[in-house]
Structure formats: C-alpha cells, structure tokens
Amino acid sequence: MPRILIVGGGYAGFYTAWQLEKHLRKGEAEVVMVDPLPYMAYLPFLPEVASGAIEPRHAVVSHRRHLKRTKIVNAKVTKIDHANKTATIAPEGGEAYELAYDHVVVTAGSVSRTFPIPGIADNAIGMKSIEEAVAVRDTLIKNFERAAALPKDSELRKRLLTVVVVGGGFAGIETFAELRSSASALLEKFPEISFDETQFHLIEAMGRIMPEVSLETAEWVLKDLAKKGAYVHLDTQVADATGGVVKTNTGEEYPSDLIIWTAGVMANPQVVRGSDLPTEPRGRITTQADLRVIDADKNVVEGAWAAGDIAAVPDKTGGLPDGTCVPNAQHAVRQAKRLAKNLTAVLRGEAPVDYEHKNLGAVAGLGLYNGAFQSGKLAIKGFFAWVAHRGYHGLAMPTWERKWRVIWGWVHNFFLGRDQVQLSATQKPRAFFEEFASRPKPAVEETPAPAAAPAEGEKVAAS
C-alpha cells in the first residue's frame, strides 16, 4: 500500500487529508500528516479573535476529531530527502527518525515576512497564528486596565493606549478595524479613559491599501476608519521600533505597547531549506498547474506535490506579477481539493487536471456591523458587506461542528456583547503557584571547629 506523507496541517494540509479520506478507497493508500500543532487555524477569523468577537477555540479545527483515517504525527519535518523518498521527523522531546514515503505533499504554509528593522523582532507581534491573535486581544484589554490606573499626563498611559499596525493589506486592515471597534466597546467599561486618548495608527509603505479591491472602495475604507479615530499613513515606512517607539521615515514617532506586523508573508523557510525539492526566487516550491512539483526544466518530479502558500502554483486567471497564485486562504483550500483528486487519479493510473479558480471577489470585516465587499465592478459597503463577510466565512469554516460553534458564538455576542476578559496570566500559568509555594529551607553547613594551637615544647620539637 503506497504511503502519502503530508507535511503541514494548515489549510492546504488539512483539506488535502480530509478530501483524500473521501476519495480513496479503503486500503488504497496510507495517509500520514505531520504537523507540530494538533489543529488547523482558520486564519480569516484571526482579526475577530483578536477583537473578542470569536472564541479562540472556535477558530481552530482539531485534526484528530475530523480526520478519521489519517495517521496524525505531532512533530516537525526537519528534512525532506526526495531523492531517496524519506523525511526526517523530529518529535518534541524525542529523537528524530526517518519515515519513508511514496508520495510527499508539501503544505507547510507561510510565516510573517519581516525586514531587519531595529526593534521589530523584539517588540512586534504577527497575525499568523491563533496564539498571536489571543495575545493581541489580551494585551489590548490589559493595557486599558493598566492605563485606567495611571494619571492622565502619564507617558506610560499614552503608550498603553496607542496601537500601531504595520501593513495595509487585507490582514492588516481587518485587524486594525476590528481592534478599533473592540477598543471603542472597551471605553464603555472604562469611564477613566476618553476616546481621544486612544490612538490607532496603521503604516503602509505603498500609496494605497487593500489592492484586492477597487481604489474607490479602498478610499471609502480610509475615510470610514478616520471617522472612527483610526488613521492610515500611506507612503510611509517603519524605520525603527527600538524600545517600542515606532519611528517612520517621515519623522513621526509612536510609542506603543502593541505593535502588530502584517506586512507580507513568505514560504515556511524551515521546510523549504530542509528539502531538496526545486524552488523559485521567492523561496516557494515550483509546481505546474496540476500541483505536481517540477524542476527548472519543467520536468515533473515524480511523487512530489505542493499547494498553498509554500507553493508557486501557476494562476491562469491572473494573480501575482510572476503569474502565480496569491498566497491566501481561497487558493489554499481550492488547491488542496484539486490536489487530493489529482493524487487519487495518479494512484489509479489516470491523468491529473489543472487547478484553475476564478476569483469571485473579496470581502473584509471592518468591525462590528461594518465591512467592504468587491466583486468586479460591484462594490458593497457597510452593514450588508459585513453580513456577506460573516456569511461567507461562516460557511467556509470547515466541518459543521465548527460552523455551529462560530455562528452560535456570534448569536451569543449579539445578545450579550463581546466577552472582553483578558487571561494573559495563562501564558505563565505556574507564576501564581510558584509565588506562594513553600520550599525546603537550605541546609545549614556546620562550621568546623578551629584546630588547637600546639604547645611550646611541641613547636621546638617540630623545629
């Protein structure tokens, strides 16, 4: 029985395994999925997790609950030796071992792409994982709690009430808008803090935001954000963030305790560098339209497949300037479904089919009851776009079990409001116990008694 190894359990990895379970006959192939995390995070929900609109656990999908016939291995793949069709598996706390396979599917996704700007690595946080979204949510609420206890002329208070987001793509704008909406809701619970004290700044190096929508829609979003006290600085770059003070190339400075980096992604470097599969200049694994890996001469690398953010998949409908698919959730999910069908076809001696997806539009949530939708020349803004956003992503969330949890949470929030309680102490769960735990007293070392001085006669004899 051939073994299919799936490297990565995010969007593309989870959907590939899920669809293979539907298409493969019993005993036709063994599917093994390796990922250090036990779940797939639905990334479009991260801004709402950060704003308290979605419970964090509802935005993830458990691998073991929903993959019934796939062998799950919670570990890292540190090396792919496709020449010998083996992968090195490194479980946490255990010794690494090699796993042989017949087909490898690389779906290890992407990570935040940063630049060597002083202070960013030490003070910023990304928006690429559920853990980061939870940390942003807890930090925002905790900062309000701390600021409320400080005098109004305090520099620390000003810093705590300032949020800076870097990057004006969909992820950045949605995060920015959701946090502004969340902060406005928090003000109702903090009479000590005025609206004018809260400062929200988004820094974008380009001359516009959200390139997926029309310029008219993007400009409407800018005006709408400005009305709510959230300001976007176009044609501006971060020059320094040392000590949490964001300095721009235009001379502005924004001391902030919450700096969020959303300025681009790159293919998972650990997996790519540890693989002998061919890559392109952007560091992604090269594939042809049917999602099989190809080398520099366009020859198919037998038994190797890739999809999602880590793969340079040709986009026949227009995508990035180099003609490849944009690294987003839409492509990852649809590529995974096509890959599962193609891999099944190849196992049965049939021909694979090219991946082709026509983008139906883009939808963004901009805080409670507000959004933007763009499909061709059709643009919808405000409440109905927000309904479209929630409707689309509510249905796109994989498995009905997860859909119901998310939708039911939205219903609860409609009647009860956001659940704005920070649990940042969970990041150091033993701190409270350690503070008051009794410890053994250190042993007291006995001081040896001084030796008696020799008598005078003994000294003479010794001499």
Short mmCIF file of C-alpha atoms in Angstrom, two decimals:
data_model
loop_
_atom_site.label_atom_id
_atom_site.label_comp_id
_atom_site.label_asym_id
_atom_site.label_seq_id
_atom_site.Cartn_x
_atom_site.Cartn_y
_atom_site.Cartn_z
CA MET A 1 0.00 0.00 0.00
CA PRO A 2 1.58 3.32 -1.02
CA ARG A 3 2.22 5.88 1.71
CA ILE A 4 1.28 9.54 1.23
CA LEU A 5 3.13 11.92 3.53
CA ILE A 6 1.53 15.34 4.08
CA VAL A 7 3.95 17.90 5.52
CA GLY A 8 1.92 20.56 7.35
CA GLY A 9 -1.61 20.51 8.76
CA GLY A 10 -2.79 24.02 7.97
CA TYR A 11 -5.33 24.95 5.31
CA ALA A 12 -3.89 23.01 2.41
CA GLY A 13 -2.65 20.09 4.50
CA PHE A 14 -5.87 19.57 6.43
CA TYR A 15 -8.06 19.87 3.34
CA THR A 16 -5.83 17.52 1.33
CA ALA A 17 -6.06 14.84 4.04
CA TRP A 18 -9.80 15.45 4.51
CA GLN A 19 -10.50 15.10 0.79
CA LEU A 20 -8.22 12.07 0.38
CA GLU A 21 -10.30 10.30 3.02
CA LYS A 22 -13.34 10.92 0.83
CA HIS A 23 -11.76 9.89 -2.48
CA LEU A 24 -9.50 6.96 -1.56
CA ARG A 25 -10.93 3.50 -1.24
CA LYS A 26 -10.20 1.54 1.93
CA GLY A 27 -6.69 0.10 1.71
CA GLU A 28 -5.82 2.08 -1.42
CA ALA A 29 -3.19 4.22 0.34
CA GLU A 30 -1.93 5.12 3.80
CA VAL A 31 -2.09 8.84 4.60
CA VAL A 32 0.26 10.32 7.22
CA MET A 33 0.06 14.00 8.17
CA VAL A 34 2.90 15.59 10.18
CA ASP A 35 2.47 18.92 11.97
CA PRO A 36 3.67 20.14 15.38
CA LEU A 37 0.22 21.61 16.08
CA PRO A 38 -2.86 19.43 16.69
CA TYR A 39 -5.19 21.75 14.79
CA MET A 40 -5.77 23.85 11.71
CA ALA A 41 -6.37 27.57 12.39
CA TYR A 42 -8.92 29.38 10.21
CA LEU A 43 -6.80 32.46 9.56
CA PRO A 44 -9.56 34.82 8.24
CA PHE A 45 -11.04 34.71 11.75
CA LEU A 46 -7.86 35.91 13.50
CA PRO A 47 -8.88 39.61 13.46
CA GLU A 48 -12.19 38.72 15.12
CA VAL A 49 -10.40 36.53 17.66
CA ALA A 50 -8.13 39.49 18.44
CA SER A 51 -11.15 41.75 18.93
CA GLY A 52 -13.05 39.32 21.16
CA ALA A 53 -15.78 38.62 18.60
CA ILE A 54 -14.89 34.91 18.27
CA GLU A 55 -13.81 32.44 20.95
CA PRO A 56 -10.25 31.30 20.06
CA ARG A 57 -11.00 27.58 20.24
CA HIS A 58 -13.89 28.01 17.80
CA ALA A 59 -11.49 29.33 15.13
CA VAL A 60 -9.46 26.11 15.01
CA VAL A 61 -10.27 22.63 13.70
CA SER A 62 -8.98 19.58 15.56
CA HIS A 63 -7.02 17.19 13.35
CA ARG A 64 -7.80 14.08 15.36
CA ARG A 65 -11.51 14.80 15.67
CA HIS A 66 -12.15 15.29 11.96
CA LEU A 67 -9.53 13.14 10.22
CA LYS A 68 -10.74 9.61 10.87
CA ARG A 69 -8.44 7.57 8.59
CA THR A 70 -5.32 9.75 8.55
CA LYS A 71 -2.39 8.97 10.83
CA ILE A 72 -1.56 12.15 12.73
CA VAL A 73 2.03 12.76 13.86
CA ASN A 74 2.58 15.82 16.08
CA ALA A 75 6.16 16.64 15.20
CA LYS A 76 8.30 18.73 12.84
CA VAL A 77 9.64 17.64 9.48
CA THR A 78 13.25 18.84 9.52
CA LYS A 79 14.38 17.30 6.23
CA ILE A 80 12.82 16.02 3.02
CA ASP A 81 15.18 13.82 1.01
CA HIS A 82 13.03 13.23 -2.02
CA ALA A 83 15.88 11.63 -3.94
CA ASN A 84 15.55 8.72 -1.51
CA LYS A 85 11.88 9.41 -0.65
CA THR A 86 12.45 9.80 3.07
CA ALA A 87 11.61 12.54 5.55
CA THR A 88 13.19 13.23 8.92
CA ILE A 89 10.58 13.51 11.67
CA ALA A 90 11.55 15.31 14.89
CA PRO A 91 9.03 14.89 17.74
CA GLU A 92 9.27 17.32 20.65
CA GLY A 93 11.48 15.86 23.35
CA GLY A 94 12.25 12.73 21.36
CA GLU A 95 14.86 11.51 18.92
CA ALA A 96 14.45 12.24 15.22
CA TYR A 97 13.76 9.35 12.87
CA GLU A 98 13.30 8.77 9.15
CA LEU A 99 9.98 7.96 7.52
CA ALA A 100 9.81 6.50 4.03
CA TYR A 101 7.04 7.54 1.64
CA ASP A 102 5.85 7.07 -1.93
CA HIS A 103 4.25 10.50 -2.39
CA VAL A 104 5.01 13.68 -0.46
CA VAL A 105 2.59 16.61 -0.29
CA VAL A 106 4.28 19.77 0.98
CA THR A 107 1.73 22.14 2.53
CA ALA A 108 3.74 23.77 5.33
CA GLY A 109 2.23 27.22 4.65
CA SER A 110 3.88 30.56 5.31
CA VAL A 111 5.23 32.74 8.11
CA SER A 112 5.38 36.50 8.62
CA ARG A 113 7.89 38.17 6.31
CA THR A 114 9.82 40.84 8.17
CA PHE A 115 12.78 43.10 7.39
CA PRO A 116 15.88 43.80 9.53
CA ILE A 117 14.36 46.92 11.06
CA PRO A 118 15.79 47.67 14.53
CA GLY A 119 13.34 46.75 17.28
CA ILE A 120 10.74 44.89 15.19
CA ALA A 121 11.90 41.39 16.12
CA ASP A 122 12.00 42.35 19.81
CA ASN A 123 8.79 44.39 20.14
CA ALA A 124 6.30 43.46 17.40
CA ILE A 125 3.90 40.54 17.07
CA GLY A 126 2.47 38.95 13.94
CA MET A 127 -1.06 37.92 12.99
CA LYS A 128 -0.42 34.47 11.50
CA SER A 129 -1.45 32.16 14.34
CA ILE A 130 -4.25 31.74 16.85
CA GLU A 131 -1.74 32.23 19.66
CA GLU A 132 -0.75 35.65 18.31
CA ALA A 133 -4.39 36.72 17.97
CA VAL A 134 -5.11 35.71 21.58
CA ALA A 135 -2.01 37.57 22.79
CA VAL A 136 -3.11 40.72 20.92
CA ARG A 137 -6.59 40.50 22.45
CA ASP A 138 -5.24 40.05 25.98
CA THR A 139 -2.65 42.81 25.56
CA LEU A 140 -5.23 45.36 24.34
CA ILE A 141 -7.56 44.72 27.28
CA LYS A 142 -4.73 44.55 29.83
CA ASN A 143 -3.32 47.84 28.55
CA PHE A 144 -6.69 49.51 29.13
CA GLU A 145 -6.74 48.13 32.67
CA ARG A 146 -3.23 49.42 33.37
CA ALA A 147 -3.83 52.80 31.73
CA ALA A 148 -7.01 53.41 33.74
CA ALA A 149 -4.97 53.27 36.95
CA LEU A 150 -2.42 55.87 35.78
CA PRO A 151 -2.66 59.69 35.81
CA LYS A 152 -3.78 61.29 32.56
CA ASP A 153 -0.49 63.08 31.97
CA SER A 154 1.49 59.84 32.25
CA GLU A 155 3.68 58.96 29.26
CA LEU A 156 3.14 55.27 30.02
CA ARG A 157 -0.63 55.77 29.85
CA LYS A 158 -0.29 57.31 26.39
CA ARG A 159 1.92 54.42 25.27
CA LEU A 160 -0.52 51.79 26.59
CA LEU A 161 -3.43 53.38 24.71
CA THR A 162 -1.57 53.51 21.36
CA VAL A 163 -1.84 50.68 18.83
CA VAL A 164 0.33 50.51 15.71
CA VAL A 165 -0.32 48.11 12.80
CA VAL A 166 2.24 47.75 10.01
CA GLY A 167 0.88 46.67 6.61
CA GLY A 168 -2.22 47.75 4.72
CA GLY A 169 -3.26 44.51 3.05
CA PHE A 170 -6.44 42.64 3.96
CA ALA A 171 -4.95 41.13 7.13
CA GLY A 172 -3.67 44.49 8.34
CA ILE A 173 -6.81 46.48 7.60
CA GLU A 174 -9.15 43.89 9.11
CA THR A 175 -7.00 43.62 12.25
CA PHE A 176 -6.77 47.40 12.51
CA ALA A 177 -10.52 47.94 12.11
CA GLU A 178 -11.51 45.13 14.46
CA LEU A 179 -9.18 46.36 17.21
CA ARG A 180 -10.51 49.92 16.83
CA SER A 181 -14.04 48.55 17.15
CA SER A 182 -13.03 46.49 20.19
CA ALA A 183 -11.34 49.48 21.84
CA SER A 184 -14.44 51.63 21.33
CA ALA A 185 -16.50 48.94 23.07
CA LEU A 186 -13.98 48.80 25.92
CA LEU A 187 -14.38 52.53 26.54
CA GLU A 188 -17.90 51.86 27.82
CA LYS A 189 -16.35 49.87 30.67
CA PHE A 190 -13.55 52.36 31.37
CA PRO A 191 -15.02 55.78 32.23
CA GLU A 192 -11.49 56.85 33.30
CA ILE A 193 -10.36 56.78 29.64
CA SER A 194 -11.62 59.18 26.97
CA PHE A 195 -11.96 58.35 23.27
CA ASP A 196 -9.36 60.95 22.29
CA GLU A 197 -6.74 59.21 24.41
CA THR A 198 -6.87 56.05 22.28
CA GLN A 199 -4.50 56.30 19.33
CA PHE A 200 -4.66 53.89 16.36
CA HIS A 201 -2.12 54.17 13.54
CA LEU A 202 -1.59 51.94 10.50
CA ILE A 203 1.61 52.35 8.49
CA GLU A 204 1.63 51.34 4.81
CA ALA A 205 4.63 51.70 2.51
CA MET A 206 2.53 51.84 -0.67
CA GLY A 207 0.26 54.62 -1.84
CA ARG A 208 -2.95 52.66 -1.23
CA ILE A 209 -4.45 49.88 0.89
CA MET A 210 -6.19 46.59 0.02
CA PRO A 211 -5.04 46.07 -3.59
CA GLU A 212 -7.68 43.33 -3.97
CA VAL A 213 -10.48 45.94 -4.09
CA SER A 214 -11.04 48.98 -6.30
CA LEU A 215 -9.41 52.31 -5.49
CA GLU A 216 -12.82 53.80 -4.79
CA THR A 217 -13.60 51.11 -2.21
CA ALA A 218 -10.14 51.46 -0.64
CA GLU A 219 -10.61 55.22 -0.28
CA TRP A 220 -14.01 54.66 1.34
CA VAL A 221 -12.36 52.35 3.87
CA LEU A 222 -9.77 55.03 4.67
CA LYS A 223 -12.45 57.65 5.29
CA ASP A 224 -14.53 55.26 7.37
CA LEU A 225 -11.55 54.37 9.55
CA ALA A 226 -10.66 58.05 10.03
CA LYS A 227 -14.21 58.77 11.26
CA LYS A 228 -13.67 56.15 13.96
CA GLY A 229 -10.33 57.51 15.09
CA ALA A 230 -8.13 55.06 13.20
CA TYR A 231 -5.58 56.73 10.94
CA VAL A 232 -3.74 55.21 7.98
CA HIS A 233 -0.38 56.67 6.94
CA LEU A 234 0.29 55.91 3.26
CA ASP A 235 3.69 56.11 1.54
CA THR A 236 5.24 55.65 4.97
CA GLN A 237 7.78 53.13 6.20
CA VAL A 238 8.85 51.97 9.64
CA ALA A 239 12.48 52.96 10.17
CA ASP A 240 12.94 51.87 13.79
CA ALA A 241 10.99 50.29 16.64
CA THR A 242 13.63 50.12 19.33
CA GLY A 243 12.18 50.20 22.82
CA GLY A 244 8.66 50.03 21.41
CA VAL A 245 8.89 53.52 19.90
CA VAL A 246 7.85 53.27 16.24
CA LYS A 247 9.74 55.80 14.14
CA THR A 248 8.84 56.36 10.50
CA ASN A 249 10.82 57.66 7.54
CA THR A 250 8.62 60.76 7.57
CA GLY A 251 9.72 61.72 11.08
CA GLU A 252 6.71 60.68 13.18
CA GLU A 253 7.12 58.71 16.40
CA TYR A 254 4.51 56.48 18.05
CA PRO A 255 5.44 54.95 21.42
CA SER A 256 3.31 51.81 21.66
CA ASP A 257 2.99 48.70 23.77
CA LEU A 258 1.15 46.88 20.95
CA ILE A 259 2.88 46.77 17.55
CA ILE A 260 1.35 44.33 15.05
CA TRP A 261 3.23 43.30 11.91
CA THR A 262 1.11 42.23 8.91
CA ALA A 263 3.37 43.41 6.07
CA GLY A 264 3.60 40.27 3.99
CA VAL A 265 4.32 36.55 4.26
CA MET A 266 6.95 34.12 2.97
CA ALA A 267 7.04 30.38 2.43
CA ASN A 268 7.94 28.40 5.55
CA PRO A 269 11.77 28.65 5.42
CA GLN A 270 12.48 25.71 7.72
CA VAL A 271 10.71 23.23 5.47
CA VAL A 272 11.92 24.74 2.19
CA ARG A 273 15.57 24.90 3.25
CA GLY A 274 15.44 21.37 4.63
CA SER A 275 14.14 19.98 1.33
CA ASP A 276 15.81 19.01 -1.92
CA LEU A 277 12.72 19.99 -3.92
CA PRO A 278 13.20 22.78 -6.51
CA THR A 279 12.25 26.34 -5.59
CA GLU A 280 11.81 29.71 -7.33
CA PRO A 281 13.36 33.10 -6.40
CA ARG A 282 10.67 33.89 -3.81
CA GLY A 283 11.56 30.68 -1.94
CA ARG A 284 8.45 28.71 -2.89
CA ILE A 285 8.40 25.17 -4.26
CA THR A 286 7.78 25.20 -8.01
CA THR A 287 4.77 23.33 -9.35
CA GLN A 288 2.83 23.10 -12.55
CA ALA A 289 -0.90 23.79 -12.72
CA ASP A 290 -1.86 20.24 -11.69
CA LEU A 291 0.08 20.80 -8.40
CA ARG A 292 2.88 18.34 -9.17
CA VAL A 293 6.36 19.65 -8.37
CA ILE A 294 8.53 20.48 -11.39
CA ASP A 295 12.24 21.20 -11.75
CA ALA A 296 13.98 24.08 -13.55
CA ASP A 297 13.49 22.31 -16.91
CA LYS A 298 9.73 21.94 -16.31
CA ASN A 299 10.08 18.21 -15.78
CA VAL A 300 7.71 16.61 -13.28
CA VAL A 301 9.35 15.41 -10.06
CA GLU A 302 7.59 12.08 -9.60
CA GLY A 303 5.89 11.58 -6.26
CA ALA A 304 6.17 15.22 -5.16
CA TRP A 305 3.23 17.63 -4.74
CA ALA A 306 2.81 21.08 -3.19
CA ALA A 307 -0.02 23.52 -2.53
CA GLY A 308 -0.90 26.60 -0.52
CA ASP A 309 1.39 29.46 0.48
CA ILE A 310 4.53 27.35 0.21
CA ALA A 311 3.93 26.56 -3.48
CA ALA A 312 4.38 28.67 -6.61
CA VAL A 313 1.27 27.48 -8.46
CA PRO A 314 0.51 29.00 -11.89
CA ASP A 315 -2.61 31.18 -11.87
CA LYS A 316 -4.30 31.07 -15.25
CA THR A 317 -6.78 33.80 -14.28
CA GLY A 318 -4.18 36.38 -13.25
CA GLY A 319 -2.50 36.65 -9.87
CA LEU A 320 0.92 37.87 -8.81
CA PRO A 321 3.11 39.66 -11.38
CA ASP A 322 5.05 36.43 -11.97
CA GLY A 323 1.83 34.62 -12.94
CA THR A 324 1.48 32.57 -9.75
CA CYS A 325 -1.35 32.35 -7.25
CA VAL A 326 -1.66 34.88 -4.45
CA PRO A 327 -0.87 33.28 -1.05
CA ASN A 328 -4.31 33.35 0.53
CA ALA A 329 -6.93 31.04 2.02
CA GLN A 330 -9.10 30.91 -1.11
CA HIS A 331 -6.34 29.39 -3.19
CA ALA A 332 -5.04 27.08 -0.44
CA VAL A 333 -8.41 25.42 0.13
CA ARG A 334 -9.24 25.00 -3.55
CA GLN A 335 -5.75 23.81 -4.45
CA ALA A 336 -5.95 21.19 -1.71
CA LYS A 337 -9.24 19.85 -3.05
CA ARG A 338 -7.83 19.62 -6.57
CA LEU A 339 -4.59 18.06 -5.29
CA ALA A 340 -6.48 15.31 -3.46
CA LYS A 341 -8.43 14.47 -6.64
CA ASN A 342 -5.27 14.55 -8.78
CA LEU A 343 -3.26 12.39 -6.40
CA THR A 344 -6.07 9.86 -6.29
CA ALA A 345 -6.21 9.88 -10.10
CA VAL A 346 -2.45 9.30 -10.42
CA LEU A 347 -2.63 6.36 -7.98
CA ARG A 348 -5.27 4.85 -10.27
CA GLY A 349 -3.29 5.49 -13.44
CA GLU A 350 -5.47 8.38 -14.57
CA ALA A 351 -4.42 11.85 -15.75
CA PRO A 352 -4.46 14.81 -13.31
CA VAL A 353 -6.41 18.01 -14.04
CA ASP A 354 -5.02 21.56 -13.86
CA TYR A 355 -6.01 23.82 -10.98
CA GLU A 356 -7.99 26.84 -12.14
CA HIS A 357 -10.03 29.14 -9.96
CA LYS A 358 -11.82 32.32 -10.92
CA ASN A 359 -11.80 34.81 -8.08
CA LEU A 360 -15.40 35.75 -7.30
CA GLY A 361 -14.46 38.75 -5.19
CA ALA A 362 -13.05 39.91 -1.89
CA VAL A 363 -14.83 40.61 1.38
CA ALA A 364 -13.48 42.23 4.53
CA GLY A 365 -14.84 42.73 8.03
CA LEU A 366 -14.18 46.23 9.40
CA GLY A 367 -15.50 45.91 12.91
CA LEU A 368 -18.98 45.20 14.23
CA TYR A 369 -21.72 45.80 11.62
CA ASN A 370 -19.29 47.19 9.07
CA GLY A 371 -17.48 45.72 6.06
CA ALA A 372 -16.47 46.02 2.42
CA PHE A 373 -17.24 43.68 -0.49
CA GLN A 374 -15.84 43.84 -4.03
CA SER A 375 -16.66 41.58 -6.98
CA GLY A 376 -15.63 43.01 -10.34
CA LYS A 377 -17.19 46.45 -10.55
CA LEU A 378 -19.78 45.63 -7.90
CA ALA A 379 -18.91 47.15 -4.52
CA ILE A 380 -20.95 46.92 -1.32
CA LYS A 381 -20.01 48.82 1.80
CA GLY A 382 -21.23 48.95 5.37
CA PHE A 383 -23.73 46.65 7.07
CA PHE A 384 -24.65 44.42 4.11
CA ALA A 385 -20.97 43.86 3.28
CA TRP A 386 -20.43 42.86 6.92
CA VAL A 387 -23.30 40.36 6.62
CA ALA A 388 -21.70 38.99 3.44
CA HIS A 389 -18.36 38.69 5.24
CA ARG A 390 -19.80 36.73 8.13
CA GLY A 391 -22.00 34.65 5.85
CA TYR A 392 -19.12 33.67 3.57
CA HIS A 393 -16.63 32.82 6.29
CA GLY A 394 -19.23 31.17 8.49
CA LEU A 395 -19.97 28.75 5.65
CA ALA A 396 -16.32 28.44 4.60
CA MET A 397 -15.26 27.28 8.07
CA PRO A 398 -14.60 23.54 7.65
CA THR A 399 -16.91 20.97 9.32
CA TRP A 400 -20.43 21.64 10.56
CA GLU A 401 -19.29 21.16 14.14
CA ARG A 402 -17.03 24.22 13.84
CA LYS A 403 -19.55 26.24 11.82
CA TRP A 404 -22.13 25.87 14.57
CA ARG A 405 -19.68 26.88 17.28
CA VAL A 406 -18.73 30.06 15.42
CA ILE A 407 -22.30 31.00 14.44
CA TRP A 408 -23.64 30.23 17.91
CA GLY A 409 -20.90 32.44 19.37
CA TRP A 410 -22.00 35.28 17.11
CA VAL A 411 -25.59 34.84 18.30
CA HIS A 412 -24.47 34.96 21.92
CA ASN A 413 -22.45 38.11 21.29
CA PHE A 414 -25.46 39.79 19.66
CA PHE A 415 -27.43 39.46 22.90
CA LEU A 416 -24.62 39.51 25.48
CA GLY A 417 -21.91 41.65 23.83
CA ARG A 418 -18.24 40.81 23.36
CA ASP A 419 -16.58 38.69 26.02
CA GLN A 420 -13.79 41.16 26.84
CA VAL A 421 -11.91 39.44 29.63
CA GLN A 422 -8.15 39.11 29.29
CA LEU A 423 -6.40 35.96 30.51
CA SER A 424 -2.81 36.93 29.85
CA ALA A 425 -1.78 35.17 33.07
CA THR A 426 -2.36 31.85 31.27
CA GLN A 427 0.87 32.50 29.36
CA LYS A 428 2.70 31.89 32.67
CA PRO A 429 0.29 29.50 34.42
CA ARG A 430 2.63 28.47 37.26
CA ALA A 431 3.56 32.01 38.33
CA PHE A 432 0.77 32.26 40.96
CA PHE A 433 1.54 28.82 42.38
CA GLU A 434 5.29 29.47 42.49
CA GLU A 435 4.84 32.80 44.27
CA PHE A 436 3.30 31.19 47.35
CA ALA A 437 4.68 27.64 47.21
CA SER A 438 6.68 26.51 50.24
CA ARG A 439 10.21 25.42 49.55
CA PRO A 440 12.68 23.41 51.65
CA LYS A 441 14.96 25.57 53.73
CA PRO A 442 18.57 25.45 52.58
CA ALA A 443 20.75 23.12 54.64
CA VAL A 444 22.98 24.90 57.16
CA GLU A 445 26.59 23.91 56.75
CA GLU A 446 28.37 23.18 60.06
CA THR A 447 31.50 25.30 60.56
CA PRO A 448 34.44 23.05 61.54
CA ALA A 449 35.98 23.85 64.95
CA PRO A 450 39.42 25.58 64.79
CA ALA A 451 42.41 23.31 65.46
CA ALA A 452 44.03 23.68 68.90
CA ALA A 453 47.35 25.59 68.97
CA PRO A 454 50.39 23.33 69.68
CA ALA A 455 52.21 23.71 72.97
CA GLU A 456 55.61 25.45 73.16
CA GLY A 457 57.51 22.24 73.62
CA GLU A 458 55.82 20.72 70.60
CA LYS A 459 56.91 23.68 68.44
CA VAL A 460 60.54 23.23 69.48
CA ALA A 461 60.39 19.52 68.85
CA ALA A 462 58.86 20.08 65.47
CA SER A 463 61.57 22.55 64.55
#
